[in-house]
């Protein structure tokens, strides 16, 4: 079961800003799940559009790659470079059409593919991806950067952004995953190791494993007072569990 | 799934990231009278505004250095006694900040004040690192109505090196007859600003709102600071 939600943060509501997070999903006929999330830069005037563009372009690029090769056989580091370049190209093209600066659409990107025998994912930016292996062990597959300053963030449109791309691959079954934007990482990971907080993920993955669970419940959770008291930023969560 | 399944989700207990700010305040003899009174009122506004923003109140940490003579001030009680220069004692979270009531005396050793502020910030960062606390780039905010009477050029060199290493964001604010030419030679990144009249209150409102924005920002994401209604960028030098 795959669940997902992007919700606006209370600070964005107060400031009259739109939700600058976006996500996109797609399922392939062979059962593989594609996922992408983007978090638009707070200072970029059209980053809400940018985040939607970036996630849409990433999913299309992933589909194109997997249309003619199996995920297990793919050379992911070089493929993700192509996918991220395609997403950046999509932003630049759209900005060009609009006669705007691509930086106006700045956002992060975290995307990947889950299949029966493994997982491949990559990010530029400050999101996180936590996975659960068949033995139930949780691990941080993609972590927000740990620079000198809190929340040091590279956006897809930042110069040389692709040099900071992190890639994770697993060639064993992954039974659960949770991808999240920067608005959730401090609630979900334990600093400084950025290790998964088990009491955060285990109830969520159990929830996602139930066929009756709905996206609306994840939305309500992400907008709940106890979450917003800890983080007033936009929040995106993509949850998958078998 | 029962409705309350997500109530079982618990959160990681991470310390809040901190945003340290040092105020370098000119309390020399020329500040006597209306100016020091308005400065003190501005500090009280700063305290109120920071505490009104729950997230900023947890994340912003304040230290005050006055000159002259150069003194690090106790900012937990509102008394504002001079304390030793120690980053462990000089900073308080905005939730615990009590604006001191400052009086004026002495001359204007601005260079020594800048060096003291930079030292406090360097030490504060060490404390954060030792305690695995994340932090934002520190701010240093200098307010003066005069001209330095000490070796400010070496202090400016030290400041510029710190700025080049992205170690500090420095703002210089000139009041009344401040020497804007000297203030223009301090920072390598940003020109000084001239306070409009006695608009200390507006300036401190701006500072607290700006810090509140920074304390929820990302480092490589430009922060759109509110427009300063209390002064103007000095472009004459």
PDB file of C-alpha atoms in Angstrom, chain A residues 7-230:
ATOM      1  CA  UNK A   7       0.445  19.749   3.363  1.00  0.00           C
ATOM      2  CA  UNK A   8       1.010  23.469   3.813  1.00  0.00           C
ATOM      3  CA  UNK A   9       2.888  24.590   6.940  1.00  0.00           C
ATOM      4  CA  UNK A  10       1.415  27.019   9.472  1.00  0.00           C
ATOM      5  CA  UNK A  11       4.213  29.532   8.789  1.00  0.00           C
ATOM      6  CA  UNK A  12       3.272  29.526   5.095  1.00  0.00           C
ATOM      7  CA  UNK A  13      -0.394  30.077   5.952  1.00  0.00           C
ATOM      8  CA  UNK A  14       0.570  33.019   8.204  1.00  0.00           C
ATOM      9  CA  UNK A  15       2.804  34.543   5.531  1.00  0.00           C
ATOM     10  CA  UNK A  16       0.223  34.025   2.763  1.00  0.00           C
ATOM     11  CA  UNK A  17       2.578  31.678   0.878  1.00  0.00           C
ATOM     12  CA  UNK A  18       1.359  28.637  -1.056  1.00  0.00           C
ATOM     13  CA  UNK A  19       2.414  25.079  -0.197  1.00  0.00           C
ATOM     14  CA  UNK A  20       5.836  24.823  -1.829  1.00  0.00           C
ATOM     15  CA  UNK A  21       6.153  21.052  -1.402  1.00  0.00           C
ATOM     16  CA  UNK A  22       4.943  18.668  -4.084  1.00  0.00           C
ATOM     17  CA  UNK A  23       5.121  14.964  -4.759  1.00  0.00           C
ATOM     18  CA  UNK A  24       4.265  12.553  -7.575  1.00  0.00           C
ATOM     19  CA  UNK A  25       3.818   8.788  -7.776  1.00  0.00           C
ATOM     20  CA  UNK A  26       3.448   6.216 -10.525  1.00  0.00           C
ATOM     21  CA  UNK A  27       3.098   2.438 -10.601  1.00  0.00           C
ATOM     22  CA  UNK A  28       4.529   0.339 -13.444  1.00  0.00           C
ATOM     23  CA  UNK A  29       2.695  -2.710 -14.862  1.00  0.00           C
ATOM     24  CA  UNK A  30       5.331  -4.990 -13.269  1.00  0.00           C
ATOM     25  CA  UNK A  31       4.447  -3.656  -9.813  1.00  0.00           C
ATOM     26  CA  UNK A  32       7.396  -1.284  -9.409  1.00  0.00           C
ATOM     27  CA  UNK A  33       6.526   1.971  -7.596  1.00  0.00           C
ATOM     28  CA  UNK A  34       8.023   5.293  -8.661  1.00  0.00           C
ATOM     29  CA  UNK A  35       8.075   8.210  -6.241  1.00  0.00           C
ATOM     30  CA  UNK A  36       9.337  11.786  -6.252  1.00  0.00           C
ATOM     31  CA  UNK A  37       9.132  14.705  -3.841  1.00  0.00           C
ATOM     32  CA  UNK A  38      10.326  18.290  -4.138  1.00  0.00           C
ATOM     33  CA  UNK A  39      10.495  21.112  -1.632  1.00  0.00           C
ATOM     34  CA  UNK A  40      10.443  24.568  -3.204  1.00  0.00           C
ATOM     35  CA  UNK A  41      12.797  27.266  -1.921  1.00  0.00           C
ATOM     36  CA  UNK A  42      11.038  29.673   0.431  1.00  0.00           C
ATOM     37  CA  UNK A  43      12.618  32.685  -1.240  1.00  0.00           C
ATOM     38  CA  UNK A  44      11.852  31.641  -4.820  1.00  0.00           C
ATOM     39  CA  UNK A  45       8.653  33.371  -5.967  1.00  0.00           C
ATOM     40  CA  UNK A  46       7.327  30.474  -8.061  1.00  0.00           C
ATOM     41  CA  UNK A  47       8.783  27.497  -6.212  1.00  0.00           C
ATOM     42  CA  UNK A  48       5.315  25.949  -5.750  1.00  0.00           C
ATOM     43  CA  UNK A  49       5.141  25.600  -9.536  1.00  0.00           C
ATOM     44  CA  UNK A  50       8.787  24.532  -9.555  1.00  0.00           C
ATOM     45  CA  UNK A  51       8.194  21.695  -7.089  1.00  0.00           C
ATOM     46  CA  UNK A  52       5.337  20.337  -9.232  1.00  0.00           C
ATOM     47  CA  UNK A  53       7.431  20.631 -12.400  1.00  0.00           C
ATOM     48  CA  UNK A  54      10.415  18.909 -10.817  1.00  0.00           C
ATOM     49  CA  UNK A  55       8.458  15.940  -9.462  1.00  0.00           C
ATOM     50  CA  UNK A  56       6.518  15.509 -12.714  1.00  0.00           C
ATOM     51  CA  UNK A  57       9.704  15.607 -14.782  1.00  0.00           C
ATOM     52  CA  UNK A  58      11.483  13.151 -12.465  1.00  0.00           C
ATOM     53  CA  UNK A  59       8.647  10.604 -12.691  1.00  0.00           C
ATOM     54  CA  UNK A  60       8.541  10.920 -16.501  1.00  0.00           C
ATOM     55  CA  UNK A  61      12.314  10.440 -16.714  1.00  0.00           C
ATOM     56  CA  UNK A  62      12.177   7.381 -14.416  1.00  0.00           C
ATOM     57  CA  UNK A  63       9.392   5.895 -16.532  1.00  0.00           C
ATOM     58  CA  UNK A  64      11.401   6.480 -19.697  1.00  0.00           C
ATOM     59  CA  UNK A  65      14.412   4.664 -18.243  1.00  0.00           C
ATOM     60  CA  UNK A  66      12.372   1.717 -16.960  1.00  0.00           C
ATOM     61  CA  UNK A  67      10.423   1.367 -20.218  1.00  0.00           C
ATOM     62  CA  UNK A  68      13.339  -0.489 -21.763  1.00  0.00           C
ATOM     63  CA  UNK A  69      15.414  -1.891 -18.884  1.00  0.00           C
ATOM     64  CA  UNK A  70      14.744  -3.594 -15.586  1.00  0.00           C
ATOM     65  CA  UNK A  71      15.360  -1.681 -12.385  1.00  0.00           C
ATOM     66  CA  UNK A  72      17.604  -4.445 -11.070  1.00  0.00           C
ATOM     67  CA  UNK A  73      19.873  -4.190 -14.133  1.00  0.00           C
ATOM     68  CA  UNK A  74      20.151  -0.421 -14.207  1.00  0.00           C
ATOM     69  CA  UNK A  75      23.373   1.438 -13.492  1.00  0.00           C
ATOM     70  CA  UNK A  76      21.686   3.812 -11.041  1.00  0.00           C
ATOM     71  CA  UNK A  77      24.423   6.384 -10.296  1.00  0.00           C
ATOM     72  CA  UNK A  78      24.744   7.386 -13.953  1.00  0.00           C
ATOM     73  CA  UNK A  79      21.009   6.973 -14.573  1.00  0.00           C
ATOM     74  CA  UNK A  80      20.063   9.267 -11.704  1.00  0.00           C
ATOM     75  CA  UNK A  81      22.456  11.862 -13.084  1.00  0.00           C
ATOM     76  CA  UNK A  82      20.501  11.736 -16.349  1.00  0.00           C
ATOM     77  CA  UNK A  83      17.166  11.868 -14.511  1.00  0.00           C
ATOM     78  CA  UNK A  84      18.170  14.880 -12.395  1.00  0.00           C
ATOM     79  CA  UNK A  85      19.537  16.620 -15.492  1.00  0.00           C
ATOM     80  CA  UNK A  86      16.192  15.981 -17.187  1.00  0.00           C
ATOM     81  CA  UNK A  87      14.303  17.446 -14.225  1.00  0.00           C
ATOM     82  CA  UNK A  88      16.568  20.503 -14.221  1.00  0.00           C
ATOM     83  CA  UNK A  89      16.170  20.767 -17.988  1.00  0.00           C
ATOM     84  CA  UNK A  90      12.397  20.705 -17.537  1.00  0.00           C
ATOM     85  CA  UNK A  91      12.577  23.604 -15.077  1.00  0.00           C
ATOM     86  CA  UNK A  92      14.878  25.616 -17.350  1.00  0.00           C
ATOM     87  CA  UNK A  93      12.693  25.016 -20.383  1.00  0.00           C
ATOM     88  CA  UNK A  94       9.545  26.065 -18.534  1.00  0.00           C
ATOM     89  CA  UNK A  95      11.304  29.131 -17.109  1.00  0.00           C
ATOM     90  CA  UNK A  96      12.506  30.000 -20.619  1.00  0.00           C
ATOM     91  CA  UNK A  97       8.985  29.682 -22.014  1.00  0.00           C
ATOM     92  CA  UNK A  98       7.733  31.951 -19.253  1.00  0.00           C
ATOM     93  CA  UNK A  99      10.666  34.354 -19.813  1.00  0.00           C
ATOM     94  CA  UNK A 100      11.564  33.914 -16.163  1.00  0.00           C
ATOM     95  CA  UNK A 101      14.763  33.032 -14.301  1.00  0.00           C
ATOM     96  CA  UNK A 102      15.042  29.304 -13.501  1.00  0.00           C
ATOM     97  CA  UNK A 103      15.966  30.251  -9.910  1.00  0.00           C
ATOM     98  CA  UNK A 104      12.403  31.518  -9.457  1.00  0.00           C
ATOM     99  CA  UNK A 105      11.373  27.837  -9.540  1.00  0.00           C
ATOM    100  CA  UNK A 106      14.116  26.536  -7.197  1.00  0.00           C
ATOM    101  CA  UNK A 107      13.425  23.331  -5.317  1.00  0.00           C
ATOM    102  CA  UNK A 108      14.993  20.134  -4.009  1.00  0.00           C
ATOM    103  CA  UNK A 109      14.404  16.678  -5.498  1.00  0.00           C
ATOM    104  CA  UNK A 110      14.243  13.234  -3.914  1.00  0.00           C
ATOM    105  CA  UNK A 111      13.077  10.407  -6.181  1.00  0.00           C
ATOM    106  CA  UNK A 112      13.393   6.682  -6.648  1.00  0.00           C
ATOM    107  CA  UNK A 113      11.933   3.342  -7.568  1.00  0.00           C
ATOM    108  CA  UNK A 114      10.914   0.411  -5.387  1.00  0.00           C
ATOM    109  CA  UNK A 115      10.607  -3.063  -6.844  1.00  0.00           C
ATOM    110  CA  UNK A 116      10.223  -6.552  -5.394  1.00  0.00           C
ATOM    111  CA  UNK A 117      13.931  -7.202  -5.165  1.00  0.00           C
ATOM    112  CA  UNK A 118      15.299  -3.813  -4.215  1.00  0.00           C
ATOM    113  CA  UNK A 119      15.275  -0.067  -4.242  1.00  0.00           C
ATOM    114  CA  UNK A 120      17.135   2.796  -5.922  1.00  0.00           C
ATOM    115  CA  UNK A 121      16.781   6.413  -4.844  1.00  0.00           C
ATOM    116  CA  UNK A 122      18.657   9.694  -5.029  1.00  0.00           C
ATOM    117  CA  UNK A 123      18.386  13.263  -3.827  1.00  0.00           C
ATOM    118  CA  UNK A 124      19.704  16.783  -4.156  1.00  0.00           C
ATOM    119  CA  UNK A 125      18.618  18.751  -1.109  1.00  0.00           C
ATOM    120  CA  UNK A 126      17.554  18.253   2.467  1.00  0.00           C
ATOM    121  CA  UNK A 127      14.854  15.585   2.430  1.00  0.00           C
ATOM    122  CA  UNK A 128      15.275  12.094   3.867  1.00  0.00           C
ATOM    123  CA  UNK A 129      14.484   8.516   2.952  1.00  0.00           C
ATOM    124  CA  UNK A 130      14.190   5.801   5.593  1.00  0.00           C
ATOM    125  CA  UNK A 131      13.838   2.159   4.640  1.00  0.00           C
ATOM    126  CA  UNK A 132      12.864  -1.055   6.432  1.00  0.00           C
ATOM    127  CA  UNK A 133      14.628  -4.281   5.463  1.00  0.00           C
ATOM    128  CA  UNK A 134      13.007  -7.720   5.493  1.00  0.00           C
ATOM    129  CA  UNK A 135      14.349  -8.324   9.018  1.00  0.00           C
ATOM    130  CA  UNK A 136      12.503  -5.197  10.224  1.00  0.00           C
ATOM    131  CA  UNK A 137      15.666  -3.116  10.649  1.00  0.00           C
ATOM    132  CA  UNK A 138      15.298   0.583   9.871  1.00  0.00           C
ATOM    133  CA  UNK A 139      18.024   2.592   8.130  1.00  0.00           C
ATOM    134  CA  UNK A 140      18.441   6.096   6.792  1.00  0.00           C
ATOM    135  CA  UNK A 141      19.071   5.604   3.081  1.00  0.00           C
ATOM    136  CA  UNK A 142      19.205   9.307   2.179  1.00  0.00           C
ATOM    137  CA  UNK A 143      19.893  11.909   4.857  1.00  0.00           C
ATOM    138  CA  UNK A 144      19.753  15.687   4.862  1.00  0.00           C
ATOM    139  CA  UNK A 145      23.231  17.180   4.522  1.00  0.00           C
ATOM    140  CA  UNK A 146      25.101  17.773   7.742  1.00  0.00           C
ATOM    141  CA  UNK A 147      27.061  20.947   7.008  1.00  0.00           C
ATOM    142  CA  UNK A 148      28.256  23.527   9.514  1.00  0.00           C
ATOM    143  CA  UNK A 149      24.955  25.356   9.591  1.00  0.00           C
ATOM    144  CA  UNK A 150      21.459  24.052  10.289  1.00  0.00           C
ATOM    145  CA  UNK A 151      19.530  23.272   7.109  1.00  0.00           C
ATOM    146  CA  UNK A 152      22.295  23.915   4.608  1.00  0.00           C
ATOM    147  CA  UNK A 153      20.404  23.272   1.437  1.00  0.00           C
ATOM    148  CA  UNK A 154      21.292  22.803  -2.194  1.00  0.00           C
ATOM    149  CA  UNK A 155      18.479  23.208  -4.724  1.00  0.00           C
ATOM    150  CA  UNK A 156      18.322  21.587  -8.132  1.00  0.00           C
ATOM    151  CA  UNK A 157      18.913  24.986  -9.739  1.00  0.00           C
ATOM    152  CA  UNK A 158      21.914  25.773  -7.480  1.00  0.00           C
ATOM    153  CA  UNK A 159      25.208  25.925  -9.408  1.00  0.00           C
ATOM    154  CA  UNK A 160      26.877  22.487  -9.544  1.00  0.00           C
ATOM    155  CA  UNK A 161      23.939  21.005  -7.640  1.00  0.00           C
ATOM    156  CA  UNK A 162      24.309  17.579  -9.240  1.00  0.00           C
ATOM    157  CA  UNK A 163      27.775  17.227  -7.704  1.00  0.00           C
ATOM    158  CA  UNK A 164      26.009  16.975  -4.334  1.00  0.00           C
ATOM    159  CA  UNK A 165      23.593  14.260  -5.492  1.00  0.00           C
ATOM    160  CA  UNK A 166      23.355  11.310  -3.087  1.00  0.00           C
ATOM    161  CA  UNK A 167      22.452   7.896  -4.503  1.00  0.00           C
ATOM    162  CA  UNK A 168      21.273   4.838  -2.574  1.00  0.00           C
ATOM    163  CA  UNK A 169      20.683   1.370  -3.984  1.00  0.00           C
ATOM    164  CA  UNK A 170      19.636  -1.906  -2.362  1.00  0.00           C
ATOM    165  CA  UNK A 171      19.509  -5.248  -4.136  1.00  0.00           C
ATOM    166  CA  UNK A 172      17.519  -7.029  -1.439  1.00  0.00           C
ATOM    167  CA  UNK A 173      13.807  -6.794  -0.624  1.00  0.00           C
ATOM    168  CA  UNK A 174      12.735  -3.578   1.098  1.00  0.00           C
ATOM    169  CA  UNK A 175       9.487  -3.997   3.063  1.00  0.00           C
ATOM    170  CA  UNK A 176       8.818  -0.376   3.890  1.00  0.00           C
ATOM    171  CA  UNK A 177       9.946   3.111   3.047  1.00  0.00           C
ATOM    172  CA  UNK A 178       9.212   6.637   4.144  1.00  0.00           C
ATOM    173  CA  UNK A 179      10.369   9.603   2.059  1.00  0.00           C
ATOM    174  CA  UNK A 180       9.922  13.029   3.622  1.00  0.00           C
ATOM    175  CA  UNK A 181      10.642  16.677   3.018  1.00  0.00           C
ATOM    176  CA  UNK A 182      12.696  18.892   5.307  1.00  0.00           C
ATOM    177  CA  UNK A 183       9.618  19.893   7.327  1.00  0.00           C
ATOM    178  CA  UNK A 184       9.577  16.418   8.896  1.00  0.00           C
ATOM    179  CA  UNK A 185      13.202  15.394   9.214  1.00  0.00           C
ATOM    180  CA  UNK A 186      13.745  16.865  12.707  1.00  0.00           C
ATOM    181  CA  UNK A 187      10.732  14.928  14.003  1.00  0.00           C
ATOM    182  CA  UNK A 188      11.775  11.671  12.371  1.00  0.00           C
ATOM    183  CA  UNK A 189      15.549  11.452  12.615  1.00  0.00           C
ATOM    184  CA  UNK A 190      17.822  11.600  15.629  1.00  0.00           C
ATOM    185  CA  UNK A 191      20.652  14.103  15.277  1.00  0.00           C
ATOM    186  CA  UNK A 192      23.628  14.137  14.930  1.00  0.00           C
ATOM    187  CA  UNK A 193      23.682  10.596  13.476  1.00  0.00           C
ATOM    188  CA  UNK A 194      20.415  11.283  11.572  1.00  0.00           C
ATOM    189  CA  UNK A 195      19.343   7.751  12.503  1.00  0.00           C
ATOM    190  CA  UNK A 196      15.669   6.767  12.135  1.00  0.00           C
ATOM    191  CA  UNK A 197      13.575   7.312  15.270  1.00  0.00           C
ATOM    192  CA  UNK A 198      11.915   3.889  15.489  1.00  0.00           C
ATOM    193  CA  UNK A 199       8.883   5.129  17.449  1.00  0.00           C
ATOM    194  CA  UNK A 200       8.179   7.524  14.615  1.00  0.00           C
ATOM    195  CA  UNK A 201       8.459   5.089  11.705  1.00  0.00           C
ATOM    196  CA  UNK A 202       7.121   1.817  13.090  1.00  0.00           C
ATOM    197  CA  UNK A 203       3.549   3.047  13.733  1.00  0.00           C
ATOM    198  CA  UNK A 204       3.531   4.808  10.363  1.00  0.00           C
ATOM    199  CA  UNK A 205       4.695   1.743   8.448  1.00  0.00           C
ATOM    200  CA  UNK A 206       2.172  -0.428  10.317  1.00  0.00           C
ATOM    201  CA  UNK A 207      -0.493   2.085   9.306  1.00  0.00           C
ATOM    202  CA  UNK A 208       0.605   2.007   5.665  1.00  0.00           C
ATOM    203  CA  UNK A 209       0.480  -1.788   5.616  1.00  0.00           C
ATOM    204  CA  UNK A 210      -3.272  -1.718   6.263  1.00  0.00           C
ATOM    205  CA  UNK A 211      -5.518  -1.768   3.188  1.00  0.00           C
ATOM    206  CA  UNK A 212      -8.031   0.527   4.908  1.00  0.00           C
ATOM    207  CA  UNK A 213      -5.569   3.377   5.460  1.00  0.00           C
ATOM    208  CA  UNK A 214      -6.152   6.531   3.447  1.00  0.00           C
ATOM    209  CA  UNK A 215      -4.121   9.530   2.292  1.00  0.00           C
ATOM    210  CA  UNK A 216      -6.564  11.811   4.097  1.00  0.00           C
ATOM    211  CA  UNK A 217      -5.446  10.333   7.418  1.00  0.00           C
ATOM    212  CA  UNK A 218      -1.805  11.099   6.613  1.00  0.00           C
ATOM    213  CA  UNK A 219      -2.830  14.639   5.646  1.00  0.00           C
ATOM    214  CA  UNK A 220      -4.692  15.057   8.928  1.00  0.00           C
ATOM    215  CA  UNK A 221      -1.691  13.724  10.843  1.00  0.00           C
ATOM    216  CA  UNK A 222       0.748  16.093   9.090  1.00  0.00           C
ATOM    217  CA  UNK A 223      -1.583  19.048   9.795  1.00  0.00           C
ATOM    218  CA  UNK A 224      -2.298  18.030  13.400  1.00  0.00           C
ATOM    219  CA  UNK A 225      -1.447  20.466  16.202  1.00  0.00           C
ATOM    220  CA  UNK A 226       1.132  18.148  17.739  1.00  0.00           C
ATOM    221  CA  UNK A 227       3.066  17.970  14.456  1.00  0.00           C
ATOM    222  CA  UNK A 228       2.670  21.689  13.680  1.00  0.00           C
ATOM    223  CA  UNK A 229       3.860  22.641  17.159  1.00  0.00           C
ATOM    224  CA  UNK A 230       7.208  21.082  16.244  1.00  0.00           C
TER     225      UNK A 230
END
